Short mmCIF file of N, CA and C in Angstrom, two decimals:
data_model
loop_
_atom_site.label_atom_id
_atom_site.label_comp_id
_atom_site.label_asym_id
_atom_site.label_seq_id
_atom_site.Cartn_x
_atom_site.Cartn_y
_atom_site.Cartn_z
N MET F 1 0.83 -1.19 0.00
CA MET F 1 0.00 0.00 0.00
C MET F 1 0.87 1.25 0.00
N ILE F 2 0.54 2.19 -0.88
CA ILE F 2 1.25 3.47 -0.93
C ILE F 2 0.48 4.47 -0.09
N LYS F 3 1.18 5.11 0.85
CA LYS F 3 0.55 6.11 1.71
C LYS F 3 0.99 7.50 1.24
N VAL F 4 0.00 8.35 0.96
CA VAL F 4 0.25 9.71 0.49
C VAL F 4 -0.10 10.69 1.61
N GLY F 5 0.79 11.62 1.88
CA GLY F 5 0.52 12.69 2.83
C GLY F 5 0.18 13.96 2.07
N ILE F 6 -1.02 14.48 2.29
CA ILE F 6 -1.46 15.71 1.60
C ILE F 6 -1.32 16.87 2.58
N THR F 7 -0.63 17.92 2.16
CA THR F 7 -0.47 19.08 3.03
C THR F 7 -0.57 20.37 2.22
N GLY F 8 -0.54 21.47 2.92
CA GLY F 8 -0.64 22.80 2.31
C GLY F 8 -1.08 23.77 3.37
N GLY F 9 -0.80 25.04 3.15
CA GLY F 9 -1.16 26.06 4.13
C GLY F 9 -2.65 26.35 4.13
N ILE F 10 -3.08 27.16 5.08
CA ILE F 10 -4.48 27.58 5.17
C ILE F 10 -4.91 28.22 3.85
N GLY F 11 -6.07 27.80 3.34
CA GLY F 11 -6.60 28.37 2.11
C GLY F 11 -5.97 27.85 0.83
N SER F 12 -5.09 26.84 0.94
CA SER F 12 -4.42 26.32 -0.27
C SER F 12 -5.34 25.43 -1.10
N GLY F 13 -6.32 24.82 -0.44
CA GLY F 13 -7.23 23.91 -1.15
C GLY F 13 -6.88 22.45 -0.95
N LYS F 14 -6.14 22.13 0.12
CA LYS F 14 -5.76 20.73 0.37
C LYS F 14 -6.99 19.86 0.61
N SER F 15 -8.03 20.42 1.23
CA SER F 15 -9.25 19.65 1.47
C SER F 15 -9.97 19.33 0.16
N VAL F 16 -9.92 20.26 -0.79
CA VAL F 16 -10.53 20.02 -2.11
C VAL F 16 -9.79 18.89 -2.82
N VAL F 17 -8.47 18.93 -2.76
CA VAL F 17 -7.65 17.88 -3.38
C VAL F 17 -7.94 16.53 -2.69
N ALA F 18 -8.06 16.54 -1.37
CA ALA F 18 -8.38 15.31 -0.64
C ALA F 18 -9.74 14.76 -1.08
N GLN F 19 -10.73 15.64 -1.24
CA GLN F 19 -12.06 15.21 -1.69
C GLN F 19 -12.00 14.64 -3.10
N LEU F 20 -11.22 15.28 -3.97
CA LEU F 20 -11.09 14.79 -5.35
C LEU F 20 -10.41 13.42 -5.37
N LEU F 21 -9.39 13.24 -4.56
CA LEU F 21 -8.73 11.93 -4.48
C LEU F 21 -9.71 10.86 -4.00
N SER F 22 -10.57 11.22 -3.04
CA SER F 22 -11.54 10.24 -2.56
C SER F 22 -12.56 9.90 -3.64
N ILE F 23 -12.89 10.86 -4.50
CA ILE F 23 -13.79 10.58 -5.64
C ILE F 23 -13.12 9.58 -6.59
N TYR F 24 -11.79 9.64 -6.69
CA TYR F 24 -11.04 8.70 -7.52
C TYR F 24 -10.80 7.36 -6.81
N GLY F 25 -11.43 7.18 -5.66
CA GLY F 25 -11.35 5.89 -4.97
C GLY F 25 -10.23 5.75 -3.95
N ILE F 26 -9.57 6.86 -3.63
CA ILE F 26 -8.48 6.82 -2.65
C ILE F 26 -9.07 7.14 -1.27
N PRO F 27 -9.01 6.21 -0.31
CA PRO F 27 -9.48 6.53 1.04
C PRO F 27 -8.58 7.60 1.67
N VAL F 28 -9.19 8.62 2.29
CA VAL F 28 -8.42 9.72 2.87
C VAL F 28 -8.75 9.87 4.36
N TYR F 29 -7.71 9.86 5.18
CA TYR F 29 -7.82 10.09 6.62
C TYR F 29 -7.62 11.58 6.85
N ILE F 30 -8.63 12.24 7.41
CA ILE F 30 -8.55 13.69 7.64
C ILE F 30 -8.03 13.89 9.07
N ALA F 31 -6.75 14.20 9.19
CA ALA F 31 -6.10 14.26 10.50
C ALA F 31 -6.73 15.27 11.44
N ASP F 32 -7.17 16.42 10.93
CA ASP F 32 -7.75 17.45 11.77
C ASP F 32 -9.04 16.95 12.44
N ILE F 33 -9.90 16.32 11.65
CA ILE F 33 -11.17 15.79 12.19
C ILE F 33 -10.89 14.67 13.19
N GLU F 34 -10.00 13.74 12.79
CA GLU F 34 -9.71 12.59 13.67
C GLU F 34 -9.03 13.03 14.96
N SER F 35 -8.14 14.02 14.90
CA SER F 35 -7.46 14.45 16.13
C SER F 35 -8.45 15.12 17.08
N LYS F 36 -9.44 15.85 16.53
CA LYS F 36 -10.47 16.46 17.39
C LYS F 36 -11.29 15.37 18.08
N LEU F 37 -11.65 14.33 17.33
CA LEU F 37 -12.40 13.21 17.93
C LEU F 37 -11.57 12.51 19.00
N LEU F 38 -10.30 12.29 18.70
CA LEU F 38 -9.43 11.59 19.64
C LEU F 38 -9.18 12.40 20.92
N THR F 39 -9.05 13.73 20.79
CA THR F 39 -8.84 14.53 22.00
C THR F 39 -10.07 14.50 22.90
N ASP F 40 -11.24 14.25 22.30
CA ASP F 40 -12.47 14.13 23.10
C ASP F 40 -12.64 12.73 23.69
N THR F 41 -12.14 11.71 23.02
CA THR F 41 -12.48 10.33 23.40
C THR F 41 -11.33 9.48 23.93
N SER F 42 -10.08 9.83 23.61
CA SER F 42 -8.95 8.98 24.02
C SER F 42 -8.65 9.14 25.51
N PRO F 43 -8.72 8.03 26.28
CA PRO F 43 -8.37 8.12 27.71
C PRO F 43 -6.90 8.48 27.92
N VAL F 44 -6.04 8.09 26.98
CA VAL F 44 -4.60 8.40 27.09
C VAL F 44 -4.40 9.91 26.98
N ILE F 45 -4.99 10.53 25.94
CA ILE F 45 -4.86 11.98 25.76
C ILE F 45 -5.48 12.71 26.95
N ARG F 46 -6.68 12.28 27.35
CA ARG F 46 -7.37 12.94 28.47
C ARG F 46 -6.50 12.94 29.73
N LYS F 47 -5.98 11.77 30.07
CA LYS F 47 -5.17 11.64 31.31
C LYS F 47 -3.94 12.55 31.24
N GLU F 48 -3.24 12.54 30.09
CA GLU F 48 -2.00 13.32 29.98
C GLU F 48 -2.26 14.82 29.92
N LEU F 49 -3.35 15.23 29.25
CA LEU F 49 -3.66 16.67 29.20
C LEU F 49 -4.11 17.18 30.57
N ILE F 50 -4.84 16.37 31.32
CA ILE F 50 -5.25 16.78 32.67
C ILE F 50 -4.02 16.87 33.58
N THR F 51 -3.09 15.93 33.42
CA THR F 51 -1.84 15.99 34.20
C THR F 51 -1.06 17.26 33.87
N LEU F 52 -1.03 17.62 32.58
CA LEU F 52 -0.28 18.79 32.13
C LEU F 52 -0.98 20.10 32.48
N LEU F 53 -2.30 20.17 32.26
CA LEU F 53 -3.03 21.45 32.34
C LEU F 53 -3.99 21.56 33.52
N GLY F 54 -4.29 20.44 34.17
CA GLY F 54 -5.25 20.46 35.27
C GLY F 54 -6.63 20.00 34.81
N PRO F 55 -7.56 19.80 35.76
CA PRO F 55 -8.88 19.25 35.46
C PRO F 55 -9.74 20.14 34.54
N GLU F 56 -9.40 21.44 34.47
CA GLU F 56 -10.15 22.36 33.59
C GLU F 56 -9.98 22.02 32.11
N ALA F 57 -9.01 21.16 31.79
CA ALA F 57 -8.75 20.81 30.40
C ALA F 57 -9.94 20.10 29.76
N TYR F 58 -10.81 19.50 30.59
CA TYR F 58 -11.97 18.78 30.04
C TYR F 58 -13.26 19.26 30.68
N ILE F 59 -14.31 19.27 29.86
CA ILE F 59 -15.67 19.54 30.30
C ILE F 59 -16.48 18.29 29.98
N PRO F 60 -17.71 18.18 30.45
CA PRO F 60 -18.44 16.92 30.24
C PRO F 60 -18.50 16.40 28.80
N CYS F 61 -18.56 17.29 27.81
CA CYS F 61 -18.67 16.81 26.43
C CYS F 61 -17.32 16.54 25.76
N GLY F 62 -16.21 16.78 26.47
CA GLY F 62 -14.90 16.50 25.88
C GLY F 62 -13.88 17.58 26.21
N LEU F 63 -12.92 17.75 25.33
CA LEU F 63 -11.84 18.72 25.55
C LEU F 63 -12.41 20.13 25.67
N ASN F 64 -11.90 20.88 26.62
CA ASN F 64 -12.27 22.29 26.79
C ASN F 64 -11.37 23.11 25.86
N ARG F 65 -11.81 23.25 24.61
CA ARG F 65 -10.99 23.89 23.58
C ARG F 65 -10.70 25.36 23.87
N THR F 66 -11.65 26.06 24.48
CA THR F 66 -11.45 27.47 24.82
C THR F 66 -10.34 27.60 25.86
N PHE F 67 -10.39 26.73 26.87
CA PHE F 67 -9.36 26.73 27.92
C PHE F 67 -8.00 26.37 27.33
N LEU F 68 -7.97 25.33 26.50
CA LEU F 68 -6.71 24.91 25.88
C LEU F 68 -6.11 26.04 25.03
N ALA F 69 -6.96 26.69 24.23
CA ALA F 69 -6.49 27.79 23.37
C ALA F 69 -5.89 28.92 24.22
N SER F 70 -6.51 29.22 25.35
CA SER F 70 -5.98 30.29 26.21
C SER F 70 -4.65 29.89 26.83
N CYS F 71 -4.47 28.60 27.11
CA CYS F 71 -3.21 28.12 27.70
C CYS F 71 -2.05 28.18 26.70
N ILE F 72 -2.32 27.77 25.46
CA ILE F 72 -1.22 27.65 24.49
C ILE F 72 -0.99 28.93 23.68
N PHE F 73 -1.90 29.90 23.79
CA PHE F 73 -1.75 31.16 23.05
C PHE F 73 -0.43 31.82 23.45
N ASN F 74 0.44 32.04 22.48
CA ASN F 74 1.76 32.66 22.70
C ASN F 74 2.65 31.87 23.67
N ASN F 75 2.41 30.57 23.80
CA ASN F 75 3.25 29.73 24.66
C ASN F 75 3.69 28.51 23.85
N THR F 76 4.74 28.69 23.06
CA THR F 76 5.15 27.62 22.13
C THR F 76 5.65 26.37 22.86
N LYS F 77 6.27 26.55 24.04
CA LYS F 77 6.75 25.37 24.78
C LYS F 77 5.59 24.50 25.24
N LEU F 78 4.52 25.14 25.72
CA LEU F 78 3.35 24.39 26.16
C LEU F 78 2.65 23.74 24.96
N LEU F 79 2.58 24.48 23.85
CA LEU F 79 1.99 23.93 22.62
C LEU F 79 2.75 22.66 22.19
N GLN F 80 4.06 22.70 22.26
CA GLN F 80 4.87 21.54 21.89
C GLN F 80 4.57 20.35 22.81
N LYS F 81 4.37 20.62 24.11
CA LYS F 81 4.04 19.55 25.06
C LYS F 81 2.67 18.95 24.75
N VAL F 82 1.70 19.82 24.41
CA VAL F 82 0.35 19.35 24.05
C VAL F 82 0.43 18.50 22.79
N ASN F 83 1.17 18.99 21.79
CA ASN F 83 1.33 18.23 20.53
C ASN F 83 2.02 16.89 20.77
N ALA F 84 2.98 16.87 21.69
CA ALA F 84 3.69 15.62 22.00
C ALA F 84 2.77 14.59 22.65
N ILE F 85 1.66 15.04 23.22
CA ILE F 85 0.66 14.14 23.78
C ILE F 85 -0.29 13.65 22.68
N ILE F 86 -0.75 14.59 21.83
CA ILE F 86 -1.79 14.28 20.85
C ILE F 86 -1.26 13.56 19.61
N HIS F 87 -0.16 14.03 19.04
CA HIS F 87 0.32 13.51 17.76
C HIS F 87 0.64 12.01 17.76
N PRO F 88 1.28 11.46 18.79
CA PRO F 88 1.54 10.00 18.77
C PRO F 88 0.25 9.17 18.74
N VAL F 89 -0.79 9.64 19.44
CA VAL F 89 -2.06 8.91 19.46
C VAL F 89 -2.72 8.98 18.08
N VAL F 90 -2.65 10.15 17.44
CA VAL F 90 -3.21 10.30 16.08
C VAL F 90 -2.42 9.43 15.11
N SER F 91 -1.10 9.41 15.23
CA SER F 91 -0.26 8.58 14.36
C SER F 91 -0.64 7.11 14.47
N GLU F 92 -0.79 6.64 15.69
CA GLU F 92 -1.16 5.24 15.93
C GLU F 92 -2.55 4.94 15.34
N HIS F 93 -3.48 5.86 15.54
CA HIS F 93 -4.85 5.71 15.03
C HIS F 93 -4.83 5.65 13.50
N TYR F 94 -4.03 6.53 12.89
CA TYR F 94 -3.91 6.56 11.42
C TYR F 94 -3.35 5.23 10.90
N LEU F 95 -2.31 4.72 11.54
CA LEU F 95 -1.71 3.46 11.08
C LEU F 95 -2.69 2.29 11.23
N MET F 96 -3.49 2.30 12.30
CA MET F 96 -4.52 1.27 12.46
C MET F 96 -5.58 1.41 11.37
N TRP F 97 -5.92 2.65 11.04
CA TRP F 97 -6.89 2.92 9.97
C TRP F 97 -6.39 2.37 8.63
N THR F 98 -5.09 2.58 8.34
CA THR F 98 -4.54 2.11 7.05
C THR F 98 -4.63 0.60 6.94
N LYS F 99 -4.47 -0.10 8.06
CA LYS F 99 -4.53 -1.57 8.04
C LYS F 99 -5.92 -2.09 7.68
N LYS F 100 -6.93 -1.26 7.89
CA LYS F 100 -8.30 -1.66 7.58
C LYS F 100 -8.69 -1.36 6.13
N GLN F 101 -7.81 -0.66 5.40
CA GLN F 101 -8.12 -0.26 4.02
C GLN F 101 -7.66 -1.35 3.05
N SER F 102 -8.44 -1.54 1.99
CA SER F 102 -8.06 -2.54 0.99
C SER F 102 -7.51 -1.90 -0.28
N SER F 103 -7.49 -0.58 -0.32
CA SER F 103 -7.03 0.16 -1.50
C SER F 103 -5.51 0.06 -1.65
N LEU F 104 -5.03 0.14 -2.89
CA LEU F 104 -3.59 0.14 -3.15
C LEU F 104 -2.94 1.46 -2.71
N ILE F 105 -3.75 2.52 -2.69
CA ILE F 105 -3.26 3.84 -2.29
C ILE F 105 -4.21 4.40 -1.23
N THR F 106 -3.64 4.96 -0.16
CA THR F 106 -4.42 5.68 0.84
C THR F 106 -3.75 7.04 1.05
N ALA F 107 -4.46 7.94 1.71
CA ALA F 107 -3.90 9.27 1.95
C ALA F 107 -4.28 9.77 3.34
N ILE F 108 -3.46 10.67 3.84
CA ILE F 108 -3.76 11.41 5.06
C ILE F 108 -3.66 12.89 4.72
N GLU F 109 -4.70 13.64 5.08
CA GLU F 109 -4.66 15.10 4.87
C GLU F 109 -4.31 15.75 6.20
N SER F 110 -3.22 16.54 6.20
CA SER F 110 -2.79 17.21 7.43
C SER F 110 -2.09 18.52 7.10
N ALA F 111 -2.59 19.61 7.67
CA ALA F 111 -1.95 20.91 7.47
C ALA F 111 -0.55 20.92 8.08
N ILE F 112 -0.35 20.07 9.09
CA ILE F 112 0.93 20.04 9.81
C ILE F 112 1.66 18.71 9.58
N LEU F 113 1.63 18.24 8.35
CA LEU F 113 2.25 16.96 8.00
C LEU F 113 3.72 16.91 8.46
N PHE F 114 4.45 17.98 8.19
CA PHE F 114 5.88 18.01 8.52
C PHE F 114 6.10 18.33 10.00
N GLU F 115 5.35 19.30 10.52
CA GLU F 115 5.52 19.73 11.91
C GLU F 115 5.15 18.64 12.90
N SER F 116 4.18 17.79 12.55
CA SER F 116 3.67 16.77 13.46
C SER F 116 4.49 15.48 13.45
N GLY F 117 5.31 15.32 12.42
CA GLY F 117 6.04 14.06 12.26
C GLY F 117 5.26 13.03 11.45
N PHE F 118 4.05 13.39 10.98
CA PHE F 118 3.25 12.46 10.17
C PHE F 118 3.96 12.12 8.85
N GLU F 119 4.85 13.00 8.41
CA GLU F 119 5.55 12.74 7.14
C GLU F 119 6.33 11.42 7.18
N ALA F 120 6.75 11.02 8.36
CA ALA F 120 7.51 9.76 8.50
C ALA F 120 6.61 8.53 8.28
N LEU F 121 5.30 8.73 8.32
CA LEU F 121 4.36 7.62 8.18
C LEU F 121 3.94 7.38 6.73
N VAL F 122 4.33 8.30 5.82
CA VAL F 122 3.87 8.22 4.43
C VAL F 122 5.03 7.97 3.48
N ASP F 123 4.66 7.52 2.27
CA ASP F 123 5.67 7.24 1.24
C ASP F 123 5.87 8.44 0.30
N ILE F 124 4.79 9.18 0.09
CA ILE F 124 4.81 10.32 -0.84
C ILE F 124 4.21 11.53 -0.15
N ARG F 125 4.90 12.66 -0.23
CA ARG F 125 4.40 13.90 0.34
C ARG F 125 3.91 14.79 -0.79
N LEU F 126 2.60 15.08 -0.76
CA LEU F 126 1.94 15.87 -1.81
C LEU F 126 1.55 17.21 -1.22
N MET F 127 2.07 18.29 -1.81
CA MET F 127 1.72 19.62 -1.33
C MET F 127 0.75 20.29 -2.29
N VAL F 128 -0.26 20.94 -1.72
CA VAL F 128 -1.18 21.76 -2.51
C VAL F 128 -0.72 23.20 -2.31
N TYR F 129 -0.35 23.83 -3.41
CA TYR F 129 0.26 25.16 -3.35
C TYR F 129 -0.65 26.20 -4.00
N ALA F 130 -0.79 27.34 -3.33
CA ALA F 130 -1.54 28.47 -3.89
C ALA F 130 -0.83 29.75 -3.46
N PRO F 131 -0.86 30.79 -4.30
CA PRO F 131 -0.25 32.07 -3.91
C PRO F 131 -0.89 32.62 -2.63
N LYS F 132 -0.10 33.33 -1.86
CA LYS F 132 -0.54 33.85 -0.56
C LYS F 132 -1.83 34.68 -0.67
N GLU F 133 -1.91 35.56 -1.69
CA GLU F 133 -3.08 36.45 -1.83
C GLU F 133 -4.36 35.63 -2.00
N ILE F 134 -4.28 34.57 -2.81
CA ILE F 134 -5.45 33.71 -3.04
C ILE F 134 -5.81 32.98 -1.75
N ARG F 135 -4.80 32.49 -1.04
CA ARG F 135 -5.04 31.78 0.22
C ARG F 135 -5.74 32.69 1.22
N ILE F 136 -5.29 33.93 1.31
CA ILE F 136 -5.90 34.88 2.25
C ILE F 136 -7.37 35.10 1.90
N GLN F 137 -7.67 35.34 0.62
CA GLN F 137 -9.06 35.57 0.19
C GLN F 137 -9.94 34.35 0.48
N ARG F 138 -9.46 33.17 0.14
CA ARG F 138 -10.23 31.94 0.39
C ARG F 138 -10.52 31.75 1.87
N ALA F 139 -9.49 31.92 2.69
CA ALA F 139 -9.64 31.70 4.12
C ALA F 139 -10.57 32.74 4.74
N MET F 140 -10.48 33.99 4.29
CA MET F 140 -11.37 35.04 4.80
C MET F 140 -12.83 34.72 4.48
N GLN F 141 -13.08 34.26 3.26
CA GLN F 141 -14.45 33.92 2.85
C GLN F 141 -14.97 32.71 3.63
N ARG F 142 -14.13 31.68 3.72
CA ARG F 142 -14.55 30.44 4.36
C ARG F 142 -14.79 30.61 5.86
N GLU F 143 -13.91 31.35 6.50
CA GLU F 143 -13.97 31.44 7.96
C GLU F 143 -14.60 32.74 8.46
N ASN F 144 -14.96 33.60 7.51
CA ASN F 144 -15.63 34.86 7.85
C ASN F 144 -14.85 35.63 8.92
N THR F 145 -13.56 35.83 8.64
CA THR F 145 -12.69 36.50 9.60
C THR F 145 -11.84 37.55 8.90
N SER F 146 -11.09 38.30 9.67
CA SER F 146 -10.34 39.44 9.11
C SER F 146 -9.06 38.99 8.39
N GLN F 147 -8.62 39.87 7.49
CA GLN F 147 -7.38 39.62 6.76
C GLN F 147 -6.20 39.53 7.73
N LYS F 148 -6.20 40.40 8.74
CA LYS F 148 -5.12 40.42 9.74
C LYS F 148 -5.01 39.07 10.46
N GLU F 149 -6.16 38.51 10.85
CA GLU F 149 -6.15 37.23 11.56
C GLU F 149 -5.63 36.10 10.67
N ILE F 150 -6.04 36.10 9.40
CA ILE F 150 -5.57 35.06 8.47
C ILE F 150 -4.07 35.18 8.23
N ILE F 151 -3.59 36.41 8.05
CA ILE F 151 -2.15 36.63 7.83
C ILE F 151 -1.36 36.14 9.05
N GLN F 152 -1.89 36.42 10.24
CA GLN F 152 -1.24 35.96 11.47
C GLN F 152 -1.16 34.43 11.52
N ARG F 153 -2.25 33.77 11.11
CA ARG F 153 -2.26 32.30 11.10
C ARG F 153 -1.28 31.76 10.06
N ILE F 154 -1.20 32.41 8.89
CA ILE F 154 -0.24 31.99 7.85
C ILE F 154 1.18 32.12 8.38
N GLU F 155 1.45 33.22 9.08
CA GLU F 155 2.80 33.45 9.61
C GLU F 155 3.17 32.45 10.72
N ASN F 156 2.15 31.87 11.36
CA ASN F 156 2.41 30.87 12.40
C ASN F 156 2.60 29.46 11.83
N GLN F 157 2.32 29.29 10.52
CA GLN F 157 2.50 27.98 9.88
C GLN F 157 3.89 27.91 9.24
N MET F 158 4.31 26.68 8.96
CA MET F 158 5.57 26.49 8.24
C MET F 158 5.47 27.18 6.89
N ASP F 159 6.54 27.85 6.48
CA ASP F 159 6.55 28.58 5.20
C ASP F 159 6.29 27.62 4.03
N ASP F 160 5.47 28.08 3.09
CA ASP F 160 5.11 27.26 1.93
C ASP F 160 6.32 26.82 1.11
N GLU F 161 7.32 27.68 1.02
CA GLU F 161 8.50 27.33 0.22
C GLU F 161 9.26 26.16 0.86
N ILE F 162 9.26 26.11 2.18
CA ILE F 162 9.91 25.00 2.88
C ILE F 162 9.10 23.72 2.65
N LYS F 163 7.77 23.84 2.76
CA LYS F 163 6.90 22.67 2.51
C LYS F 163 7.11 22.16 1.08
N LYS F 164 7.22 23.10 0.14
CA LYS F 164 7.40 22.75 -1.27
C LYS F 164 8.69 21.95 -1.45
N GLU F 165 9.77 22.43 -0.83
CA GLU F 165 11.07 21.75 -0.93
C GLU F 165 11.02 20.35 -0.34
N ARG F 166 10.25 20.17 0.73
CA ARG F 166 10.20 18.88 1.42
C ARG F 166 9.18 17.92 0.82
N SER F 167 8.42 18.40 -0.17
CA SER F 167 7.38 17.56 -0.79
C SER F 167 7.93 16.85 -2.01
N ASP F 168 7.31 15.70 -2.32
CA ASP F 168 7.71 14.92 -3.49
C ASP F 168 6.96 15.36 -4.74
N TYR F 169 5.80 15.97 -4.53
CA TYR F 169 4.93 16.33 -5.66
C TYR F 169 4.12 17.56 -5.25
N VAL F 170 3.92 18.47 -6.19
CA VAL F 170 3.16 19.70 -5.90
C VAL F 170 2.00 19.83 -6.88
N ILE F 171 0.82 20.10 -6.33
CA ILE F 171 -0.36 20.43 -7.15
C ILE F 171 -0.62 21.91 -6.95
N TYR F 172 -0.76 22.63 -8.06
CA TYR F 172 -0.98 24.08 -8.01
C TYR F 172 -2.47 24.38 -8.07
N ASN F 173 -2.95 25.05 -7.03
CA ASN F 173 -4.36 25.43 -6.94
C ASN F 173 -4.42 26.96 -6.98
N ASP F 174 -4.04 27.51 -8.15
CA ASP F 174 -3.82 28.95 -8.29
C ASP F 174 -4.86 29.66 -9.15
N MET F 175 -6.00 29.03 -9.38
CA MET F 175 -7.09 29.58 -10.20
C MET F 175 -6.74 29.61 -11.69
N GLN F 176 -5.57 29.08 -12.06
CA GLN F 176 -5.18 29.04 -13.47
C GLN F 176 -4.94 27.60 -13.93
N SER F 177 -4.38 26.78 -13.06
CA SER F 177 -4.07 25.39 -13.41
C SER F 177 -5.23 24.50 -12.97
N PRO F 178 -5.95 23.86 -13.91
CA PRO F 178 -7.07 22.99 -13.51
C PRO F 178 -6.59 21.84 -12.61
N LEU F 179 -7.37 21.56 -11.59
CA LEU F 179 -6.97 20.54 -10.61
C LEU F 179 -7.09 19.11 -11.14
N ILE F 180 -8.18 18.79 -11.85
CA ILE F 180 -8.43 17.41 -12.27
C ILE F 180 -7.26 16.84 -13.08
N PRO F 181 -6.77 17.53 -14.12
CA PRO F 181 -5.63 16.96 -14.87
C PRO F 181 -4.40 16.75 -13.99
N GLN F 182 -4.16 17.66 -13.04
CA GLN F 182 -3.01 17.50 -12.15
C GLN F 182 -3.17 16.27 -11.25
N ILE F 183 -4.38 16.07 -10.75
CA ILE F 183 -4.64 14.90 -9.91
C ILE F 183 -4.51 13.62 -10.72
N GLU F 184 -5.02 13.63 -11.94
CA GLU F 184 -4.89 12.45 -12.80
C GLU F 184 -3.42 12.16 -13.11
N ASN F 185 -2.63 13.20 -13.37
CA ASN F 185 -1.19 13.02 -13.61
C ASN F 185 -0.49 12.44 -12.37
N PHE F 186 -0.89 12.95 -11.21
CA PHE F 186 -0.31 12.46 -9.95
C PHE F 186 -0.64 10.97 -9.76
N LEU F 187 -1.90 10.61 -9.98
CA LEU F 187 -2.31 9.22 -9.83
C LEU F 187 -1.63 8.32 -10.86
N ASP F 188 -1.51 8.80 -12.10
CA ASP F 188 -0.80 8.04 -13.14
C ASP F 188 0.64 7.76 -12.71
N MET F 189 1.28 8.79 -12.15
CA MET F 189 2.66 8.65 -11.68
C MET F 189 2.73 7.60 -10.56
N LEU F 190 1.79 7.67 -9.61
CA LEU F 190 1.79 6.70 -8.51
C LEU F 190 1.61 5.28 -9.03
N TYR F 191 0.61 5.08 -9.91
CA TYR F 191 0.33 3.73 -10.41
C TYR F 191 1.49 3.20 -11.25
N SER F 192 2.13 4.08 -12.02
CA SER F 192 3.23 3.60 -12.89
C SER F 192 4.48 3.29 -12.09
N LYS F 193 4.74 4.06 -11.03
CA LYS F 193 5.97 3.88 -10.26
C LYS F 193 5.85 2.84 -9.16
N PHE F 194 4.70 2.80 -8.52
CA PHE F 194 4.61 2.05 -7.27
C PHE F 194 3.66 0.85 -7.29
N VAL F 195 2.71 0.83 -8.20
CA VAL F 195 1.69 -0.21 -8.13
C VAL F 195 1.96 -1.29 -9.18
#
C-alpha cells in the first residue's frame, strides 16, 4: 500500500484535493477531524492533558478547547508539550486505519504533516500550493474572519516554500491550473511507479 501525505497552508485547497482523491477511490484520513475526535475520546490523551493542564482541560462533552487555546496562546513550549501528547495517538490511530483499508493507495490530509512528524508515516508527500493572496481571500471567505487574523495564522505555519522543498509532488491550486488533470497526472505517476 502506498501512503500519500497531503499538506498545504491555510486556504491552499488541500481539502478540495483530498475530496477529489476520494472521488477517484483513494481513502483519505482527515487528521484534523480525527485528532479532534481523539482529543475528546482517548483516555490516554485525556489523562495526559489533565496531568499537564489540570482538570479544567476537560468539560463533560470533551476537551475544553477554549481553555486549551488560552493556555497555548503565545506559549510555544506548552503547545509543543500538548502536541507531544496528541500527535503520537493520532499517528497510531492513522496506522490502524490504514490496516483496515483494501485500496492500493491511501492518503492522510494534514496541514501540519511536517511539523507533526506524520511525514515519517507516508511514502509520498503531496503539497497543494496556492499564492498567498489567493489563500488569504479563500480563508477570509470560508472562515468569515479578518485579513489580519488570516495573515497571522499563515505566519504561524511552516513557510510554503519549505513545505514545497520537502514535498515529493506539488499540485498548483492557483485559479489558473485545472486541478483534475493535475490529480490524474499524480495518480498516473503513482500507479506507474509504485503499483
